[in-house]
Amino acid sequence: MTVDINPQAQPESPERSSLSTAGARNLATTTKSAPQMREITSRWLLRMLPWVETKGGTYRVNRRLSYTVGDGHIEFIQEGADVRVIPRELGELALLRGFEDMEVLTAIARRCVQRDFRAGETLVERGAPAEQIHLIAHGRISQTAAGKYGDKVAVAVLADGDRFGENALLDADARWDYTATAITAGTLLTLSRADFAAVMSTAPSLQAHIRQFSSLPLQRQNRHGEAEIALSAGHTGEPELPGTFVDYELKPREYELSVAQTILRVHTRVTDLYNGPMNQTEEQLRLTIEALRERQEYELVNNREFGLLHNADFKERIQAHSGPPTPDDLDELLSRRRGSKFFVAHPRAIAAIGREFNSRGLYPTHVDLGGQQVPAWRGVPILPCNKIPVTKGNTSSILVMRTGEDDQGVIGLRQTGLPEEYEPGLSVRFMGIDEKAVISYLVTTYFSAAILVPDALGVLENVQVAHRRD
């Protein structure tokens, strides 16, 4: 077939006197950067935590035995986000005061059901049947009732260690005399009348106690609630010295190392043909490790088993006085513990701190931290961590901590010496090449965190981080 081409239909290309840039680029090597990644942050928490070698994959925190029956408040055991009442602490309830059958108290404690509540949630309604007792592990709850003239009046504000509804355990006709509303988010444990009756039906000792209400001998404690060590001082002559021993928790908390893993896949064609001037496998691995380290810091803050937000002792959590973080709030955090090493806050919370300080004519000082100037209050650095959540209501938390084993503080846990270790506590294992010529590497890091004594970590909760409108 003959095709007739009209030469006038084709525009003539202008003649060039030199090579075009498009052509020259095919023979040139461009100047390029290594692959970039927006997810990378400063990760101050990982840098500041002292990392303790954890052989066997588990770290046990031994403490002195601590309970304070007789102080009017109920105490709880925290394991991550899970909360349990200490069986002996049930002796704070009027109807169980003096009851010492630990087997029965333990059975009652096991019947307590955890309930997490939100700020503003109505927990009980006035006039409704009262069928359970509520033990407040953490949070603030207001009780309101109808006044003499039909208006709403405040009855009480309850907080950590308080309880309400105690009469409901024995009185089948009990009704709530007030409405209980959550002021802040928190946690409580509930014990129903039916569960209490089920335990009592199989415990003659409890049945006898309910009839008699014997008195409770108080255990001597120090001001921290630890079993007291008997001592004698200032004596003369040869008086008989007190005998003593240091009692320990029988079931100390154990932290198992957590894991973050991923499988990195790289095609052999990429590594064979495109490995210069940058090593493709190394660049892929670098970005993968950055992502794993970001997730590691997130877990250290938010994990329900060992994360700092969930493991902070209820007594070491305070509420912002007026919403935004004020100097008074930060001072209260610092005053509750010795040797605070640093604050950790979301960048928006740090901005809110700056606004509140500026409004009062105060300007935080700066301290040198590894050659970098960071803001500080009372000489304690304020470090950013975007892993601390900000709620839909524009509230967040600010953490302050003492660190290190020697100071009984917060520590990071890891195990080094792993097979094919690439960085301390992180390994990269070759998994082989599949039938599609794809190379696979297993990238793994093991880690956890432990709070050695409760006052090592403090949290300022419900901090308003949004701008206030005057």
Coordinates of C-alpha atoms in Angstrom, one line a residue:
M1 CA 0.0 0.0 0.0
T2 CA 1.3 3.5 -0.9
V3 CA 0.7 6.3 1.4
D4 CA 0.8 9.7 -0.1
I5 CA 2.3 12.2 2.4
N6 CA 1.7 15.8 1.8
P7 CA 5.0 17.5 2.8
Q8 CA 3.1 20.7 3.4
A9 CA 1.0 19.1 6.1
Q10 CA 4.1 18.4 8.3
P11 CA 5.7 21.4 10.1
E12 CA 9.4 21.6 9.6
S13 CA 11.4 21.3 12.8
P14 CA 13.6 24.3 13.4
E15 CA 17.3 23.5 13.1
R16 CA 19.3 23.5 16.4
S17 CA 22.9 24.7 16.7
S18 CA 23.5 22.8 20.0
L19 CA 22.3 19.8 21.9
S20 CA 18.9 20.3 23.6
T21 CA 18.6 20.1 27.4
A22 CA 16.1 17.2 27.1
G23 CA 18.7 15.2 25.2
A24 CA 21.6 16.2 27.5
R25 CA 19.6 15.1 30.6
N26 CA 19.6 11.6 29.3
L27 CA 23.4 11.5 29.6
A28 CA 23.7 13.5 32.9
T29 CA 23.4 12.3 36.5
T30 CA 20.9 14.5 38.4
T31 CA 21.7 15.8 41.9
K32 CA 19.3 14.1 44.2
S33 CA 18.4 13.8 47.9
A34 CA 18.0 10.6 49.9
P35 CA 14.3 9.6 50.2
Q36 CA 12.5 11.9 52.6
M37 CA 9.8 11.1 55.1
R38 CA 7.3 13.4 56.9
E39 CA 6.5 11.0 59.7
I40 CA 9.9 11.4 61.3
T41 CA 9.8 13.4 64.6
S42 CA 12.4 14.4 67.2
R43 CA 11.4 11.4 69.4
W44 CA 12.6 13.0 72.6
L45 CA 11.0 10.3 74.7
L46 CA 13.1 7.5 73.2
R47 CA 16.2 9.7 73.5
M48 CA 15.7 10.7 77.1
L49 CA 14.6 7.4 78.7
P50 CA 17.5 5.4 80.2
W51 CA 17.3 1.9 78.6
V52 CA 17.7 -1.1 80.9
E53 CA 18.9 -4.4 79.6
T54 CA 16.1 -6.9 80.0
K55 CA 17.4 -10.5 79.8
G56 CA 14.7 -13.2 79.7
G57 CA 12.3 -10.7 78.1
T58 CA 10.7 -9.8 81.4
Y59 CA 11.4 -7.1 84.1
R60 CA 10.0 -7.5 87.6
V61 CA 9.4 -4.4 89.8
N62 CA 9.7 -5.4 93.4
R63 CA 8.2 -3.0 95.9
R64 CA 7.5 -2.8 99.6
L65 CA 4.0 -3.9 100.6
S66 CA 1.7 -0.9 100.5
Y67 CA -1.9 -0.6 101.7
T68 CA -3.6 1.9 104.0
V69 CA -6.7 0.4 105.5
G70 CA -8.2 2.8 107.9
D71 CA -7.5 6.0 106.0
G72 CA -11.0 6.3 104.7
H73 CA -10.0 5.8 101.0
I74 CA -10.1 2.6 98.9
E75 CA -6.9 1.8 97.0
F76 CA -6.5 -0.1 93.7
I77 CA -4.0 -2.1 91.7
Q78 CA -3.2 -0.9 88.2
E79 CA -1.9 -3.1 85.4
G80 CA -2.0 -1.0 82.3
A81 CA -5.6 0.1 81.7
D82 CA -6.9 -2.7 83.9
V83 CA -7.8 -1.8 87.5
R84 CA -8.5 -4.1 90.5
V85 CA -9.5 -3.3 94.0
I86 CA -7.0 -4.5 96.7
P87 CA -9.1 -7.1 98.7
R88 CA -7.9 -5.8 102.0
E89 CA -9.0 -2.3 101.1
L90 CA -12.6 -3.5 101.1
G91 CA -12.3 -3.1 104.9
E92 CA -12.9 0.6 104.3
L93 CA -16.5 -0.2 103.7
A94 CA -18.6 0.1 106.9
L95 CA -20.2 -3.3 106.6
L96 CA -16.8 -5.0 106.1
R97 CA -14.7 -3.1 108.6
G98 CA -13.0 -5.6 110.8
F99 CA -13.6 -8.6 108.5
E100 CA -10.3 -10.4 107.9
D101 CA -11.2 -13.5 106.0
M102 CA -8.9 -12.8 103.0
E103 CA -10.3 -15.7 100.9
V104 CA -13.8 -14.1 101.1
L105 CA -12.5 -10.6 100.5
T106 CA -10.6 -11.8 97.5
A107 CA -13.8 -13.4 96.2
I108 CA -15.7 -10.1 96.6
A109 CA -12.9 -8.2 94.9
R110 CA -13.0 -10.5 91.9
R111 CA -16.7 -9.7 91.5
C112 CA -16.0 -6.0 91.1
V113 CA -16.5 -5.0 87.4
Q114 CA -14.5 -2.2 85.9
R115 CA -16.3 0.7 84.2
D116 CA -14.7 3.6 82.3
F117 CA -16.8 6.7 82.1
R118 CA -16.6 10.0 80.1
A119 CA -16.8 13.6 81.3
G120 CA -20.5 14.6 81.5
E121 CA -21.8 11.0 81.7
T122 CA -24.7 10.4 84.1
L123 CA -23.7 7.4 86.3
V124 CA -26.8 7.1 88.4
E125 CA -30.2 8.8 88.3
R126 CA -32.0 10.1 91.4
G127 CA -35.0 7.9 92.3
A128 CA -33.7 4.9 90.3
P129 CA -33.3 1.6 92.2
A130 CA -29.8 1.3 93.8
E131 CA -28.5 -2.2 93.1
Q132 CA -24.7 -1.7 93.3
I133 CA -21.9 0.1 95.1
H134 CA -19.5 2.2 93.1
L135 CA -15.8 2.4 94.0
I136 CA -14.1 5.4 92.3
A137 CA -10.6 4.4 91.1
H138 CA -10.0 7.7 89.3
G139 CA -11.9 10.8 88.3
R140 CA -14.2 13.3 89.8
I141 CA -18.0 12.8 90.3
S142 CA -20.5 15.3 91.4
Q143 CA -23.7 14.4 93.4
T144 CA -26.7 16.6 93.0
A145 CA -30.2 16.4 94.5
A146 CA -33.5 18.3 94.4
G147 CA -33.5 21.2 97.0
K148 CA -36.3 22.2 99.3
Y149 CA -37.8 24.5 96.7
G150 CA -37.3 22.2 93.7
D151 CA -34.0 23.6 92.5
K152 CA -30.8 21.5 92.0
V153 CA -28.4 21.5 94.9
A154 CA -24.9 20.1 95.2
V155 CA -24.6 17.2 97.6
A156 CA -20.9 16.3 97.3
V157 CA -17.9 16.0 94.9
L158 CA -16.3 12.6 95.1
A159 CA -12.8 11.7 93.8
D160 CA -10.2 8.9 93.8
G161 CA -10.7 6.4 96.6
D162 CA -14.3 7.5 97.4
R163 CA -17.4 5.3 97.0
F164 CA -21.1 5.7 96.9
G165 CA -24.1 3.3 97.1
E166 CA -22.8 1.3 100.0
N167 CA -26.3 0.7 101.5
A168 CA -27.3 -0.9 98.2
L169 CA -25.5 -4.1 99.1
L170 CA -27.9 -5.1 101.9
D171 CA -31.1 -3.1 101.2
A172 CA -33.2 -4.5 98.4
D173 CA -35.5 -1.5 98.4
A174 CA -32.7 1.1 98.2
R175 CA -33.0 4.0 95.8
W176 CA -30.6 6.7 94.7
D177 CA -31.2 9.9 96.7
Y178 CA -29.1 11.9 94.2
T179 CA -27.9 12.0 90.6
A180 CA -24.2 11.3 90.1
T181 CA -22.5 12.9 87.1
A182 CA -18.9 12.6 85.9
I183 CA -17.0 15.9 86.0
T184 CA -14.0 14.3 84.4
A185 CA -13.3 11.1 82.6
G186 CA -12.3 8.2 84.9
T187 CA -12.7 4.7 86.1
L188 CA -14.8 3.0 88.7
L189 CA -15.5 -0.5 89.9
T190 CA -19.0 -1.7 90.6
L191 CA -20.1 -4.5 92.9
S192 CA -23.7 -5.6 92.5
R193 CA -26.0 -6.7 95.4
A194 CA -26.5 -10.0 93.6
D195 CA -22.8 -10.7 93.4
F196 CA -22.3 -9.7 97.1
A197 CA -25.1 -12.0 98.1
A198 CA -23.7 -14.9 96.0
V199 CA -20.4 -14.6 97.9
M200 CA -22.1 -14.3 101.3
S201 CA -24.3 -17.3 100.7
T202 CA -21.2 -19.5 100.6
A203 CA -19.2 -17.8 103.4
P204 CA -20.5 -18.4 107.0
S205 CA -17.8 -16.1 108.3
L206 CA -19.1 -13.2 106.3
Q207 CA -22.7 -13.9 107.4
A208 CA -21.6 -13.8 111.0
H209 CA -19.6 -10.6 110.5
I210 CA -22.6 -8.8 108.9
R211 CA -24.5 -9.6 112.1
Q212 CA -21.8 -8.5 114.5
F213 CA -19.8 -5.6 112.9
S214 CA -16.6 -6.3 114.9
S215 CA -14.0 -3.5 115.1
L216 CA -10.9 -3.5 112.8
P217 CA -7.4 -3.4 114.2
L218 CA -5.5 -0.8 112.1
Q219 CA -2.2 -1.7 110.4
R220 CA 0.6 0.7 111.1
Q221 CA 1.8 2.5 107.9
N222 CA 4.2 5.2 106.9
R223 CA 2.9 8.4 105.2
H224 CA 3.3 6.7 101.8
G225 CA 1.0 3.7 102.8
E226 CA 3.9 1.3 103.0
A227 CA 4.0 -1.2 105.9
E228 CA 5.9 0.5 108.6
I229 CA 9.4 -0.5 109.6
A230 CA 9.6 -0.5 113.4
L231 CA 12.5 1.6 114.7
S232 CA 13.7 3.1 118.0
A233 CA 15.7 6.4 118.3
G234 CA 16.8 8.8 121.0
H235 CA 16.8 6.2 123.7
T236 CA 19.4 5.8 126.5
G237 CA 20.4 2.8 128.5
E238 CA 19.5 -0.7 127.4
P239 CA 15.8 -0.7 126.4
E240 CA 14.4 -3.6 124.4
L241 CA 14.7 -2.7 120.8
P242 CA 11.8 -3.3 118.4
G243 CA 12.0 -6.2 116.0
T244 CA 11.0 -5.6 112.4
F245 CA 11.2 -6.8 108.8
V246 CA 10.5 -5.1 105.5
D247 CA 7.4 -6.6 103.9
Y248 CA 7.2 -7.0 100.1
E249 CA 4.4 -7.2 97.6
L250 CA 3.7 -10.9 97.1
K251 CA 2.7 -10.5 93.5
P252 CA 5.0 -7.8 92.0
R253 CA 4.3 -6.3 88.6
E254 CA 6.1 -7.9 85.7
Y255 CA 6.7 -6.1 82.4
E256 CA 7.2 -8.3 79.3
L257 CA 8.9 -6.9 76.3
S258 CA 6.5 -5.8 73.6
V259 CA 7.3 -6.1 69.9
A260 CA 6.9 -4.1 66.8
Q261 CA 7.6 -5.9 63.5
T262 CA 7.2 -5.6 59.7
I263 CA 8.4 -7.4 56.6
L264 CA 10.4 -5.3 54.2
R265 CA 10.2 -6.5 50.6
V266 CA 12.6 -5.4 47.8
H267 CA 12.6 -6.8 44.2
T268 CA 15.9 -8.2 43.0
R269 CA 15.6 -6.3 39.8
V270 CA 15.7 -3.0 41.8
T271 CA 18.8 -4.0 43.8
D272 CA 20.5 -5.3 40.7
L273 CA 19.9 -2.4 38.3
Y274 CA 19.2 0.6 40.4
N275 CA 21.6 0.4 43.3
G276 CA 23.7 3.4 42.4
P277 CA 24.4 6.0 43.5
M278 CA 22.3 5.0 46.5
N279 CA 21.9 1.6 47.9
Q280 CA 18.2 0.8 47.5
T281 CA 18.0 -1.8 50.2
E282 CA 19.7 0.5 52.7
E283 CA 17.4 3.4 51.9
Q284 CA 14.3 1.1 52.2
L285 CA 15.6 -0.2 55.5
R286 CA 16.4 3.3 56.9
L287 CA 12.8 4.5 56.3
T288 CA 11.3 1.3 57.7
I289 CA 13.3 1.6 60.9
E290 CA 12.2 5.3 61.2
A291 CA 8.6 4.1 61.0
L292 CA 9.2 1.4 63.6
R293 CA 10.8 3.9 66.0
E294 CA 7.9 6.2 65.6
R295 CA 5.5 3.4 66.5
Q296 CA 7.7 2.4 69.4
E297 CA 7.4 5.9 70.9
Y298 CA 3.6 5.8 70.3
E299 CA 3.3 2.5 72.2
L300 CA 5.4 3.8 75.1
V301 CA 2.9 6.6 75.6
N302 CA -0.4 4.9 74.7
N303 CA -0.2 1.1 75.1
R304 CA -2.9 -0.1 77.5
E305 CA -0.5 -2.6 79.1
F306 CA 2.6 -0.6 79.7
G307 CA 2.1 2.9 78.2
L308 CA 2.8 5.8 80.5
L309 CA -0.6 7.4 80.1
H310 CA -2.4 4.3 81.3
N311 CA 0.1 3.2 84.0
A312 CA 0.4 6.6 85.8
D313 CA -0.8 6.1 89.3
F314 CA -4.2 7.6 90.0
K315 CA -2.9 9.6 92.9
E316 CA -0.2 11.2 90.7
R317 CA -2.8 12.6 88.2
I318 CA -4.1 16.1 88.7
Q319 CA -6.5 18.3 86.8
A320 CA -5.8 21.6 85.2
H321 CA -7.2 24.3 87.5
S322 CA -8.7 26.5 84.8
G323 CA -8.4 24.6 81.6
P324 CA -5.2 25.8 79.9
P325 CA -1.8 24.8 81.4
T326 CA -0.7 27.5 83.9
P327 CA 2.5 28.0 85.9
D328 CA 0.5 26.9 89.0
D329 CA -0.4 23.6 87.3
L330 CA 3.3 22.9 86.3
D331 CA 4.4 23.8 89.8
E332 CA 2.0 21.4 91.3
L333 CA 3.3 18.6 89.1
L334 CA 6.8 19.3 90.2
S335 CA 6.0 19.6 93.9
R336 CA 4.6 16.1 94.0
R337 CA 7.9 14.4 93.2
R338 CA 11.6 14.8 93.7
G339 CA 14.2 15.0 90.9
S340 CA 11.9 15.6 87.9
K341 CA 14.0 15.3 84.8
F342 CA 11.7 16.6 82.1
F343 CA 8.2 17.4 81.0
V344 CA 6.7 15.8 77.9
A345 CA 3.8 17.4 76.1
H346 CA 2.1 17.6 72.7
P347 CA 3.4 20.5 70.6
R348 CA 0.0 22.2 70.9
A349 CA 0.1 21.9 74.7
I350 CA 3.6 23.5 74.6
A351 CA 2.1 26.3 72.6
A352 CA -0.7 26.7 75.1
I353 CA 1.9 26.8 77.9
G354 CA 3.7 29.7 76.1
R355 CA 0.4 31.6 75.7
E356 CA -0.5 31.3 79.4
F357 CA 3.0 32.3 80.5
N358 CA 3.0 35.3 78.1
S359 CA -0.4 36.4 79.3
R360 CA 1.1 36.6 82.8
G361 CA 4.3 38.4 81.7
L362 CA 6.3 35.2 82.3
Y363 CA 8.8 33.8 79.8
P364 CA 10.1 30.3 80.2
T365 CA 13.9 30.0 80.3
H366 CA 15.8 27.7 77.9
V367 CA 18.3 25.0 78.8
D368 CA 20.8 23.2 76.7
L369 CA 19.9 19.6 76.0
G370 CA 22.5 17.8 73.8
G371 CA 23.5 21.0 72.1
Q372 CA 19.9 22.1 71.5
Q373 CA 18.1 24.9 73.3
V374 CA 14.7 23.7 74.6
P375 CA 12.2 25.6 76.8
A376 CA 12.1 24.9 80.5
W377 CA 10.2 25.7 83.6
R378 CA 12.0 25.8 87.0
G379 CA 15.0 24.3 85.1
V380 CA 13.1 21.2 83.9
P381 CA 13.0 20.9 80.1
I382 CA 9.7 20.8 78.3
L383 CA 10.0 18.4 75.4
P384 CA 7.5 17.8 72.5
C385 CA 5.9 14.5 71.8
N386 CA 3.1 14.3 69.2
K387 CA 2.2 10.8 70.3
I388 CA 0.3 12.2 73.3
P389 CA -3.3 12.3 72.1
V390 CA -5.4 15.5 71.7
T391 CA -9.1 14.8 72.1
K392 CA -11.9 16.1 70.0
G393 CA -12.5 18.6 72.8
N394 CA -9.0 20.0 72.3
T395 CA -7.7 18.7 75.5
S396 CA -4.5 16.8 76.1
S397 CA -2.1 15.7 78.9
I398 CA 1.3 16.8 80.1
L399 CA 3.7 14.3 81.7
V400 CA 6.6 14.9 84.0
M401 CA 8.9 12.1 85.1
R402 CA 11.9 11.2 87.1
T403 CA 14.1 8.6 85.3
G404 CA 16.6 5.9 86.0
E405 CA 16.9 2.8 88.2
D406 CA 19.1 4.5 90.7
D407 CA 16.5 7.3 91.3
Q408 CA 13.5 4.8 91.3
G409 CA 12.2 6.5 88.2
V410 CA 10.8 5.6 84.8
I411 CA 12.9 3.3 82.6
G412 CA 12.8 1.9 79.1
L413 CA 13.2 -1.8 78.7
R414 CA 15.0 -3.6 75.8
Q415 CA 17.2 -6.6 75.1
T416 CA 20.4 -6.2 73.0
G417 CA 22.5 -8.9 71.4
L418 CA 19.7 -10.2 69.2
P419 CA 20.5 -12.4 66.3
E420 CA 21.3 -10.3 63.2
E421 CA 21.0 -7.1 65.3
Y422 CA 21.1 -3.9 63.2
E423 CA 20.7 -1.4 66.1
P424 CA 20.5 -1.9 69.8
G425 CA 17.3 -3.9 70.4
L426 CA 16.4 -4.0 66.7
S427 CA 17.2 -6.9 64.3
V428 CA 17.0 -7.3 60.5
R429 CA 16.7 -10.9 59.4
F430 CA 17.0 -12.2 55.9
M431 CA 13.9 -14.3 55.1
G432 CA 14.8 -15.5 51.6
I433 CA 13.8 -14.8 48.0
D434 CA 10.4 -16.0 46.8
E435 CA 9.4 -17.3 43.3
K436 CA 8.7 -13.8 42.2
A437 CA 12.3 -12.7 42.8
V438 CA 11.3 -10.6 45.8
I439 CA 13.7 -10.4 48.8
S440 CA 12.1 -10.3 52.2
Y441 CA 13.6 -9.0 55.5
L442 CA 12.0 -9.3 58.9
V443 CA 12.6 -6.1 60.9
T444 CA 11.9 -6.4 64.6
T445 CA 12.3 -4.3 67.7
Y446 CA 11.5 -5.3 71.3
F447 CA 10.8 -2.8 74.0
S448 CA 8.7 -1.8 77.0
A449 CA 8.7 0.7 79.9
A450 CA 8.4 0.4 83.7
I451 CA 7.5 2.9 86.5
L452 CA 9.6 1.8 89.5
V453 CA 7.6 3.7 92.1
P454 CA 4.3 5.5 91.6
D455 CA 5.6 9.1 92.1
A456 CA 8.2 8.7 89.3
L457 CA 5.5 9.8 86.8
G458 CA 3.0 12.6 87.1
V459 CA 0.2 13.6 84.6
L460 CA -1.6 16.9 84.3
E461 CA -4.9 15.8 82.6
N462 CA -7.6 17.6 80.6
V463 CA -5.4 20.4 79.6
Q464 CA -7.1 22.8 77.2
V465 CA -4.8 23.4 74.1
A466 CA -7.2 25.5 72.0
H467 CA -7.0 29.3 71.9
R468 CA -9.3 30.9 74.5
R469 CA -11.8 33.6 73.1
D470 CA -12.0 36.6 75.4

